[in-house]
mmCIF file with all atom_site columns, C-alpha atoms in Angstrom:
data_model
loop_
_atom_site.group_PDB
_atom_site.id
_atom_site.type_symbol
_atom_site.label_atom_id
_atom_site.label_alt_id
_atom_site.label_comp_id
_atom_site.label_asym_id
_atom_site.label_entity_id
_atom_site.label_seq_id
_atom_site.pdbx_PDB_ins_code
_atom_site.Cartn_x
_atom_site.Cartn_y
_atom_site.Cartn_z
_atom_site.occupancy
_atom_site.B_iso_or_equiv
_atom_site.pdbx_formal_charge
_atom_site.auth_seq_id
_atom_site.auth_comp_id
_atom_site.auth_asym_id
_atom_site.auth_atom_id
_atom_site.pdbx_PDB_model_num
ATOM 1   C CA . TYR A 1 1   ? 10.794  6.027   -1.775  1.00 41.00 ? 296 TYR A CA 1
ATOM 2   C CA . ASP A 1 2   ? 14.341  4.966   -3.194  1.00 48.00 ? 297 ASP A CA 1
ATOM 3   C CA . ALA A 1 3   ? 16.140  4.570   -6.362  1.00 47.00 ? 298 ALA A CA 1
ATOM 4   C CA . LEU A 1 4   ? 15.027  0.762   -6.527  1.00 49.00 ? 299 LEU A CA 1
ATOM 5   C CA . ASN A 1 5   ? 11.376  1.649   -6.092  1.00 49.00 ? 300 ASN A CA 1
ATOM 6   C CA . GLN A 1 6   ? 11.792  4.068   -9.042  1.00 50.00 ? 301 GLN A CA 1
ATOM 7   C CA . LYS A 1 7   ? 13.651  1.770   -11.310 1.00 49.00 ? 302 LYS A CA 1
ATOM 8   C CA . SER A 1 8   ? 11.145  -0.870  -10.562 1.00 49.00 ? 303 SER A CA 1
ATOM 9   C CA . LEU A 1 9   ? 8.237   1.325   -11.476 1.00 47.00 ? 304 LEU A CA 1
ATOM 10  C CA . GLU A 1 10  ? 10.170  2.596   -14.668 1.00 46.00 ? 305 GLU A CA 1
ATOM 11  C CA . LYS A 1 11  ? 10.600  -1.201  -15.708 1.00 48.00 ? 306 LYS A CA 1
ATOM 12  C CA . ASN A 1 12  ? 6.965   -1.826  -14.954 1.00 47.00 ? 307 ASN A CA 1
ATOM 13  C CA . VAL A 1 13  ? 8.034   -4.600  -12.361 1.00 45.00 ? 308 VAL A CA 1
ATOM 14  C CA . GLN A 1 14  ? 4.661   -5.513  -10.673 1.00 47.00 ? 309 GLN A CA 1
ATOM 15  C CA . ASN A 1 15  ? 4.194   -6.970  -7.223  1.00 59.00 ? 310 ASN A CA 1
ATOM 16  C CA . LEU A 1 16  ? 7.712   -5.555  -5.863  1.00 64.00 ? 311 LEU A CA 1
ATOM 17  C CA . ALA A 1 17  ? 6.202   -5.257  -2.407  1.00 64.00 ? 312 ALA A CA 1
ATOM 18  C CA . GLY A 1 18  ? 5.022   -8.857  -2.340  1.00 65.00 ? 313 GLY A CA 1
ATOM 19  C CA . ALA A 1 19  ? 8.427   -9.962  -3.921  1.00 69.00 ? 314 ALA A CA 1
ATOM 20  C CA . LYS A 1 20  ? 10.275  -8.378  -1.233  1.00 69.00 ? 315 LYS A CA 1
ATOM 21  C CA . ILE A 1 21  ? 8.164   -10.045 1.562   1.00 67.00 ? 316 ILE A CA 1
ATOM 22  C CA . GLN A 1 22  ? 8.663   -13.247 -0.047  1.00 68.00 ? 317 GLN A CA 1
ATOM 23  C CA . GLU A 1 23  ? 12.391  -12.644 -0.234  1.00 71.00 ? 318 GLU A CA 1
ATOM 24  C CA . TYR A 1 24  ? 12.483  -11.782 3.425   1.00 64.00 ? 319 TYR A CA 1
ATOM 25  C CA . LEU A 1 25  ? 10.382  -15.029 4.136   1.00 62.00 ? 320 LEU A CA 1
ATOM 26  C CA . ASP A 1 26  ? 12.687  -17.335 2.064   1.00 67.00 ? 321 ASP A CA 1
ATOM 27  C CA . LYS A 1 27  ? 15.746  -15.864 3.887   1.00 67.00 ? 322 LYS A CA 1
ATOM 28  C CA . ASP A 1 28  ? 14.607  -16.594 7.416   1.00 59.00 ? 323 ASP A CA 1
ATOM 29  C CA . GLN A 1 29  ? 11.066  -17.938 8.283   1.00 62.00 ? 324 GLN A CA 1
ATOM 30  C CA . ASN A 1 30  ? 12.145  -17.790 12.338  1.00 68.00 ? 325 ASN A CA 1
ATOM 31  C CA . VAL A 1 31  ? 12.171  -13.895 12.521  1.00 79.00 ? 326 VAL A CA 1
ATOM 32  C CA . PRO A 1 32  ? 9.019   -12.173 13.208  1.00 87.00 ? 327 PRO A CA 1
ATOM 33  C CA . LEU A 1 33  ? 7.975   -9.843  10.245  1.00 90.00 ? 328 LEU A CA 1
ATOM 34  C CA . ASN A 1 34  ? 5.568   -6.870  10.883  1.00 94.00 ? 329 ASN A CA 1
ATOM 35  C CA . ILE A 1 35  ? 4.153   -5.151  8.003   1.00 93.00 ? 330 ILE A CA 1
ATOM 36  C CA . ALA A 1 36  ? 2.120   -1.995  8.276   1.00 92.00 ? 331 ALA A CA 1
ATOM 37  C CA . VAL A 1 37  ? -0.316  -0.976  5.707   1.00 92.00 ? 332 VAL A CA 1
ATOM 38  C CA . THR A 1 38  ? -1.355  2.634   5.657   1.00 88.00 ? 333 THR A CA 1
ATOM 39  C CA . GLY A 1 39  ? -2.463  5.351   3.669   1.00 85.00 ? 334 GLY A CA 1
ATOM 40  C CA . ASP A 1 40  ? -5.838  7.815   3.176   1.00 81.00 ? 335 ASP A CA 1
ATOM 41  C CA . CYS A 1 41  ? -9.247  6.623   4.060   1.00 79.00 ? 336 CYS A CA 1
ATOM 42  C CA . GLY A 1 42  ? -10.679 4.519   1.374   1.00 80.00 ? 337 GLY A CA 1
ATOM 43  C CA . SER A 1 43  ? -7.632  3.646   -0.334  1.00 83.00 ? 338 SER A CA 1
ATOM 44  C CA . GLY A 1 44  ? -7.992  -0.150  -0.337  1.00 84.00 ? 339 GLY A CA 1
ATOM 45  C CA . LYS A 1 45  ? -5.643  -0.742  2.732   1.00 87.00 ? 340 LYS A CA 1
ATOM 46  C CA . SER A 1 46  ? -7.828  -3.412  4.143   1.00 87.00 ? 341 SER A CA 1
ATOM 47  C CA . SER A 1 47  ? -8.414  -4.978  0.489   1.00 86.00 ? 342 SER A CA 1
ATOM 48  C CA . PHE A 1 48  ? -4.699  -5.299  0.110   1.00 88.00 ? 343 PHE A CA 1
ATOM 49  C CA . VAL A 1 49  ? -4.415  -6.612  3.605   1.00 89.00 ? 344 VAL A CA 1
ATOM 50  C CA . ASN A 1 50  ? -6.722  -9.231  2.606   1.00 87.00 ? 345 ASN A CA 1
ATOM 51  C CA . ALA A 1 51  ? -5.148  -10.101 -0.915  1.00 87.00 ? 346 ALA A CA 1
ATOM 52  C CA . ILE A 1 52  ? -1.742  -10.258 0.346   1.00 86.00 ? 347 ILE A CA 1
ATOM 53  C CA . ARG A 1 53  ? -2.981  -12.868 2.951   1.00 88.00 ? 348 ARG A CA 1
ATOM 54  C CA . GLY A 1 54  ? -4.791  -14.711 0.157   1.00 87.00 ? 349 GLY A CA 1
ATOM 55  C CA . ILE A 1 55  ? -8.178  -14.294 1.805   1.00 85.00 ? 350 ILE A CA 1
ATOM 56  C CA . ASP A 1 56  ? -11.507 -13.124 0.281   1.00 82.00 ? 351 ASP A CA 1
ATOM 57  C CA . ASN A 1 57  ? -13.189 -10.031 1.651   1.00 78.00 ? 352 ASN A CA 1
ATOM 58  C CA . LYS A 1 58  ? -15.870 -12.037 2.706   1.00 84.00 ? 353 LYS A CA 1
ATOM 59  C CA . ASP A 1 59  ? -14.027 -14.418 4.631   1.00 78.00 ? 354 ASP A CA 1
ATOM 60  C CA . GLY A 1 60  ? -14.418 -14.323 8.466   1.00 80.00 ? 355 GLY A CA 1
ATOM 61  C CA . LYS A 1 61  ? -10.924 -13.856 9.086   1.00 78.00 ? 356 LYS A CA 1
ATOM 62  C CA . ALA A 1 62  ? -10.650 -10.967 6.616   1.00 78.00 ? 357 ALA A CA 1
ATOM 63  C CA . ALA A 1 63  ? -10.007 -7.601  7.320   1.00 79.00 ? 358 ALA A CA 1
ATOM 64  C CA . ARG A 1 64  ? -13.135 -5.504  7.226   1.00 80.00 ? 359 ARG A CA 1
ATOM 65  C CA . THR A 1 65  ? -13.800 -3.650  3.995   1.00 80.00 ? 360 THR A CA 1
ATOM 66  C CA . GLY A 1 66  ? -16.399 -1.120  2.748   1.00 67.00 ? 361 GLY A CA 1
ATOM 67  C CA . CYS A 1 67  ? -17.184 2.280   1.188   1.00 59.00 ? 362 CYS A CA 1
ATOM 68  C CA . VAL A 1 68  ? -17.306 3.954   4.501   1.00 56.00 ? 363 VAL A CA 1
ATOM 69  C CA . GLU A 1 69  ? -14.494 3.885   7.016   1.00 57.00 ? 364 GLU A CA 1
ATOM 70  C CA . THR A 1 70  ? -14.845 0.374   8.657   1.00 53.00 ? 365 THR A CA 1
ATOM 71  C CA . PHE A 1 71  ? -12.238 0.596   11.806  1.00 61.00 ? 366 PHE A CA 1
ATOM 72  C CA . MET A 1 72  ? -10.339 3.311   13.630  1.00 69.00 ? 367 MET A CA 1
ATOM 73  C CA . GLU A 1 73  ? -7.690  1.039   15.486  1.00 78.00 ? 368 GLU A CA 1
ATOM 74  C CA . VAL A 1 74  ? -4.447  -0.481  14.415  1.00 84.00 ? 369 VAL A CA 1
ATOM 75  C CA . THR A 1 75  ? -5.575  -4.088  13.726  1.00 88.00 ? 370 THR A CA 1
ATOM 76  C CA . PRO A 1 76  ? -3.082  -7.020  13.390  1.00 91.00 ? 371 PRO A CA 1
ATOM 77  C CA . TYR A 1 77  ? -3.794  -9.931  10.758  1.00 92.00 ? 372 TYR A CA 1
ATOM 78  C CA . PRO A 1 78  ? -1.544  -13.112 11.038  1.00 91.00 ? 373 PRO A CA 1
ATOM 79  C CA . HIS A 1 79  ? -0.602  -14.634 7.513   1.00 90.00 ? 374 HIS A CA 1
ATOM 80  C CA . PRO A 1 80  ? -2.325  -17.739 7.069   1.00 89.00 ? 375 PRO A CA 1
ATOM 81  C CA . ASN A 1 81  ? 0.746   -19.774 5.683   1.00 87.00 ? 376 ASN A CA 1
ATOM 82  C CA . TYR A 1 82  ? 3.810   -17.689 7.663   1.00 85.00 ? 377 TYR A CA 1
ATOM 83  C CA . PRO A 1 83  ? 3.182   -17.910 11.160  1.00 86.00 ? 378 PRO A CA 1
ATOM 84  C CA . LYS A 1 84  ? 5.555   -15.360 12.118  1.00 89.00 ? 379 LYS A CA 1
ATOM 85  C CA . VAL A 1 85  ? 4.287   -12.693 9.708   1.00 90.00 ? 380 VAL A CA 1
ATOM 86  C CA . THR A 1 86  ? 1.775   -10.137 10.752  1.00 93.00 ? 381 THR A CA 1
ATOM 87  C CA . ILE A 1 87  ? 0.095   -7.689  8.354   1.00 93.00 ? 382 ILE A CA 1
ATOM 88  C CA . TRP A 1 88  ? -1.044  -4.519  10.413  1.00 91.00 ? 383 TRP A CA 1
ATOM 89  C CA . ASP A 1 89  ? -4.133  -2.686  9.085   1.00 90.00 ? 384 ASP A CA 1
ATOM 90  C CA . LEU A 1 90  ? -3.826  0.962   10.119  1.00 87.00 ? 385 LEU A CA 1
ATOM 91  C CA . PRO A 1 91  ? -6.282  3.323   10.334  1.00 82.00 ? 386 PRO A CA 1
ATOM 92  C CA . GLY A 1 92  ? -6.670  5.741   7.200   1.00 80.00 ? 387 GLY A CA 1
ATOM 93  C CA . ILE A 1 93  ? -4.697  8.713   7.648   1.00 77.00 ? 388 ILE A CA 1
ATOM 94  C CA . GLY A 1 94  ? -6.618  11.989  7.696   1.00 66.00 ? 389 GLY A CA 1
ATOM 95  C CA . ASN A 1 95  ? -9.339  10.385  9.934   1.00 63.00 ? 390 ASN A CA 1
ATOM 96  C CA . ALA A 1 96  ? -10.875 12.080  12.879  1.00 58.00 ? 391 ALA A CA 1
ATOM 97  C CA . GLY A 1 97  ? -8.131  11.747  15.532  1.00 60.00 ? 392 GLY A CA 1
ATOM 98  C CA . TYR A 1 98  ? -5.492  10.732  12.776  1.00 61.00 ? 393 TYR A CA 1
ATOM 99  C CA . SER A 1 99  ? -4.214  13.797  11.354  1.00 62.00 ? 394 SER A CA 1
ATOM 100 C CA . ALA A 1 100 ? -1.386  13.776  8.913   1.00 59.00 ? 395 ALA A CA 1
ATOM 101 C CA . ALA A 1 101 ? 0.968   15.703  11.459  1.00 60.00 ? 396 ALA A CA 1
ATOM 102 C CA . ASN A 1 102 ? 0.267   13.054  14.481  1.00 67.00 ? 397 ASN A CA 1
ATOM 103 C CA . TYR A 1 103 ? -0.578  9.853   12.718  1.00 69.00 ? 398 TYR A CA 1
ATOM 104 C CA . LEU A 1 104 ? 2.902   8.460   13.103  1.00 66.00 ? 399 LEU A CA 1
ATOM 105 C CA . LYS A 1 105 ? 3.760   9.842   16.456  1.00 67.00 ? 400 LYS A CA 1
ATOM 106 C CA . THR A 1 106 ? 1.188   7.203   17.960  1.00 64.00 ? 401 THR A CA 1
ATOM 107 C CA . ASP A 1 107 ? 3.011   4.698   20.154  1.00 55.00 ? 402 ASP A CA 1
ATOM 108 C CA . GLY A 1 108 ? 3.914   1.487   18.519  1.00 70.00 ? 403 GLY A CA 1
ATOM 109 C CA . PHE A 1 109 ? 4.999   2.632   15.232  1.00 77.00 ? 404 PHE A CA 1
ATOM 110 C CA . GLU A 1 110 ? 8.662   1.482   15.932  1.00 81.00 ? 405 GLU A CA 1
ATOM 111 C CA . LYS A 1 111 ? 7.539   -2.136  15.870  1.00 87.00 ? 406 LYS A CA 1
ATOM 112 C CA . PHE A 1 112 ? 6.949   -2.302  12.355  1.00 91.00 ? 407 PHE A CA 1
ATOM 113 C CA . ASP A 1 113 ? 9.650   -3.539  9.990   1.00 91.00 ? 408 ASP A CA 1
ATOM 114 C CA . PHE A 1 114 ? 8.338   -1.735  7.098   1.00 88.00 ? 409 PHE A CA 1
ATOM 115 C CA . PHE A 1 115 ? 5.233   -0.032  5.664   1.00 92.00 ? 410 PHE A CA 1
ATOM 116 C CA . ILE A 1 116 ? 3.331   -0.318  2.614   1.00 92.00 ? 411 ILE A CA 1
ATOM 117 C CA . ILE A 1 117 ? 1.778   3.057   1.671   1.00 89.00 ? 412 ILE A CA 1
ATOM 118 C CA . ILE A 1 118 ? -1.768  2.353   -0.419  1.00 88.00 ? 413 ILE A CA 1
ATOM 119 C CA . SER A 1 119 ? -2.757  5.182   -2.400  1.00 84.00 ? 414 SER A CA 1
ATOM 120 C CA . ALA A 1 120 ? -5.832  5.249   -4.732  1.00 82.00 ? 415 ALA A CA 1
ATOM 121 C CA . ASP A 1 121 ? -6.161  7.178   -7.809  1.00 74.00 ? 416 ASP A CA 1
ATOM 122 C CA . ARG A 1 122 ? -3.013  9.247   -7.220  1.00 73.00 ? 417 ARG A CA 1
ATOM 123 C CA . PHE A 1 123 ? -0.406  9.870   -4.926  1.00 76.00 ? 418 PHE A CA 1
ATOM 124 C CA . LYS A 1 124 ? -1.206  13.000  -2.509  1.00 77.00 ? 419 LYS A CA 1
ATOM 125 C CA . GLU A 1 125 ? 0.157   15.105  -0.012  1.00 77.00 ? 420 GLU A CA 1
ATOM 126 C CA . ASN A 1 126 ? -0.675  12.794  2.708   1.00 77.00 ? 421 ASN A CA 1
ATOM 127 C CA . ASP A 1 127 ? 1.221   9.845   1.148   1.00 80.00 ? 422 ASP A CA 1
ATOM 128 C CA . LEU A 1 128 ? 4.381   12.194  0.702   1.00 81.00 ? 423 LEU A CA 1
ATOM 129 C CA . LYS A 1 129 ? 4.142   13.447  4.640   1.00 80.00 ? 424 LYS A CA 1
ATOM 130 C CA . LEU A 1 130 ? 3.797   9.758   5.557   1.00 82.00 ? 425 LEU A CA 1
ATOM 131 C CA . ALA A 1 131 ? 6.833   8.651   3.468   1.00 84.00 ? 426 ALA A CA 1
ATOM 132 C CA . LYS A 1 132 ? 9.019   11.447  5.023   1.00 84.00 ? 427 LYS A CA 1
ATOM 133 C CA . GLU A 1 133 ? 7.955   10.568  8.345   1.00 82.00 ? 428 GLU A CA 1
ATOM 134 C CA . ILE A 1 134 ? 8.785   6.918   7.765   1.00 85.00 ? 429 ILE A CA 1
ATOM 135 C CA . GLN A 1 135 ? 12.242  8.018   6.486   1.00 87.00 ? 430 GLN A CA 1
ATOM 136 C CA . LYS A 1 136 ? 12.919  9.792   9.501   1.00 87.00 ? 431 LYS A CA 1
ATOM 137 C CA . MET A 1 137 ? 12.369  6.774   11.534  1.00 85.00 ? 432 MET A CA 1
ATOM 138 C CA . ASN A 1 138 ? 14.908  4.650   9.369   1.00 90.00 ? 433 ASN A CA 1
ATOM 139 C CA . LYS A 1 139 ? 12.490  2.530   7.830   1.00 89.00 ? 434 LYS A CA 1
ATOM 140 C CA . LYS A 1 140 ? 11.556  1.500   4.497   1.00 89.00 ? 435 LYS A CA 1
ATOM 141 C CA . PHE A 1 141 ? 8.389   1.597   2.597   1.00 88.00 ? 436 PHE A CA 1
ATOM 142 C CA . TYR A 1 142 ? 6.770   0.783   -0.754  1.00 88.00 ? 437 TYR A CA 1
ATOM 143 C CA . PHE A 1 143 ? 4.108   2.667   -2.580  1.00 85.00 ? 438 PHE A CA 1
ATOM 144 C CA . VAL A 1 144 ? 1.119   0.618   -3.946  1.00 85.00 ? 439 VAL A CA 1
ATOM 145 C CA . ARG A 1 145 ? -1.299  2.554   -6.300  1.00 83.00 ? 440 ARG A CA 1
ATOM 146 C CA . SER A 1 146 ? -4.574  0.787   -6.019  1.00 81.00 ? 441 SER A CA 1
ATOM 147 C CA . LYS A 1 147 ? -7.951  0.790   -7.833  1.00 80.00 ? 442 LYS A CA 1
ATOM 148 C CA . ILE A 1 148 ? -6.249  1.029   -11.120 1.00 78.00 ? 443 ILE A CA 1
ATOM 149 C CA . ASP A 1 149 ? -9.078  -1.248  -12.522 1.00 81.00 ? 444 ASP A CA 1
ATOM 150 C CA . ASP A 1 150 ? -11.709 1.601   -11.613 1.00 82.00 ? 445 ASP A CA 1
ATOM 151 C CA . ASN A 1 151 ? -9.238  3.921   -13.312 1.00 80.00 ? 446 ASN A CA 1
ATOM 152 C CA . ILE A 1 152 ? -9.411  1.946   -16.524 1.00 83.00 ? 447 ILE A CA 1
ATOM 153 C CA . ARG A 1 153 ? -12.970 1.653   -16.486 1.00 85.00 ? 448 ARG A CA 1
ATOM 154 C CA . ASN A 1 154 ? -13.742 5.349   -16.063 1.00 85.00 ? 449 ASN A CA 1
ATOM 155 C CA . GLU A 1 155 ? -11.311 6.249   -18.689 1.00 83.00 ? 450 GLU A CA 1
ATOM 156 C CA . LYS A 1 156 ? -12.871 3.710   -21.056 1.00 86.00 ? 451 LYS A CA 1
ATOM 157 C CA . ARG A 1 157 ? -16.159 5.572   -20.641 1.00 87.00 ? 452 ARG A CA 1
ATOM 158 C CA . ARG A 1 158 ? -14.762 8.956   -20.886 1.00 86.00 ? 453 ARG A CA 1
ATOM 159 C CA . GLN A 1 159 ? -12.721 8.514   -23.978 1.00 81.00 ? 454 GLN A CA 1
ATOM 160 C CA . ARG A 1 160 ? -13.802 8.232   -27.535 1.00 84.00 ? 455 ARG A CA 1
ATOM 161 C CA . ASN A 1 161 ? -10.311 6.416   -28.582 1.00 87.00 ? 456 ASN A CA 1
ATOM 162 C CA . PHE A 1 162 ? -9.707  4.503   -25.335 1.00 84.00 ? 457 PHE A CA 1
ATOM 163 C CA . ASN A 1 163 ? -6.269  2.583   -25.321 1.00 84.00 ? 458 ASN A CA 1
ATOM 164 C CA . GLU A 1 164 ? -5.912  0.655   -22.251 1.00 86.00 ? 459 GLU A CA 1
ATOM 165 C CA . GLU A 1 165 ? -1.946  0.499   -22.691 1.00 86.00 ? 460 GLU A CA 1
ATOM 166 C CA . ARG A 1 166 ? -1.900  4.241   -23.093 1.00 86.00 ? 461 ARG A CA 1
ATOM 167 C CA . THR A 1 167 ? -3.698  4.845   -19.936 1.00 82.00 ? 462 THR A CA 1
ATOM 168 C CA . LEU A 1 168 ? -1.558  2.456   -18.020 1.00 83.00 ? 463 LEU A CA 1
ATOM 169 C CA . THR A 1 169 ? 1.430   4.108   -19.088 1.00 84.00 ? 464 THR A CA 1
ATOM 170 C CA . GLN A 1 170 ? 0.136   7.474   -18.146 1.00 82.00 ? 465 GLN A CA 1
ATOM 171 C CA . ILE A 1 171 ? -0.615  6.054   -14.445 1.00 78.00 ? 466 ILE A CA 1
ATOM 172 C CA . ARG A 1 172 ? 2.943   4.553   -14.318 1.00 79.00 ? 467 ARG A CA 1
ATOM 173 C CA . ASN A 1 173 ? 4.496   7.521   -15.272 1.00 78.00 ? 468 ASN A CA 1
ATOM 174 C CA . ASN A 1 174 ? 2.322   9.594   -12.870 1.00 74.00 ? 469 ASN A CA 1
ATOM 175 C CA . CYS A 1 175 ? 3.489   7.425   -10.214 1.00 71.00 ? 470 CYS A CA 1
ATOM 176 C CA . ILE A 1 176 ? 7.219   7.730   -11.125 1.00 70.00 ? 471 ILE A CA 1
ATOM 177 C CA . LYS A 1 177 ? 6.881   11.614  -11.131 1.00 69.00 ? 472 LYS A CA 1
ATOM 178 C CA . GLY A 1 178 ? 5.041   11.266  -7.842  1.00 60.00 ? 473 GLY A CA 1
ATOM 179 C CA . ARG A 1 179 ? 2.497   13.705  -8.763  1.00 49.00 ? 474 ARG A CA 1
#
């Protein structure tokens, strides 16, 4: 997590990870790009993989999604518009066999150009451990906060004087503080 990421969050720049990917693609379309999507079980990793590829979750070429763990293997998904780009859907950290301590020690992690760490609800200890291990590999990463629509719906039900912008500001500030 670097100063660029914090500045972007502070300025509410959306889709930073997507913009960086696009910048890379515009720069050189002949170089392979391997993007690892990682995070806790159930954080929305596979849905993100589908969204970044522009594929509906119900499509036959989509990464499997569900309310329970749907896979336990590192799975590549080619980008439909950029043949040199592969989005890798990684198993959820903390799964049986994928403890935080050993998660990035698995063979093959050096092949990824950068990582997108997906976190639902709040950034947690595993997210921080993952970020530190990625930094040790001298790789870049981006945090993506998922399921904000669920948070908004829940807050709306809970609060008598609900204010969506105030709730979004609280979420942004929480992301910046890393809590």
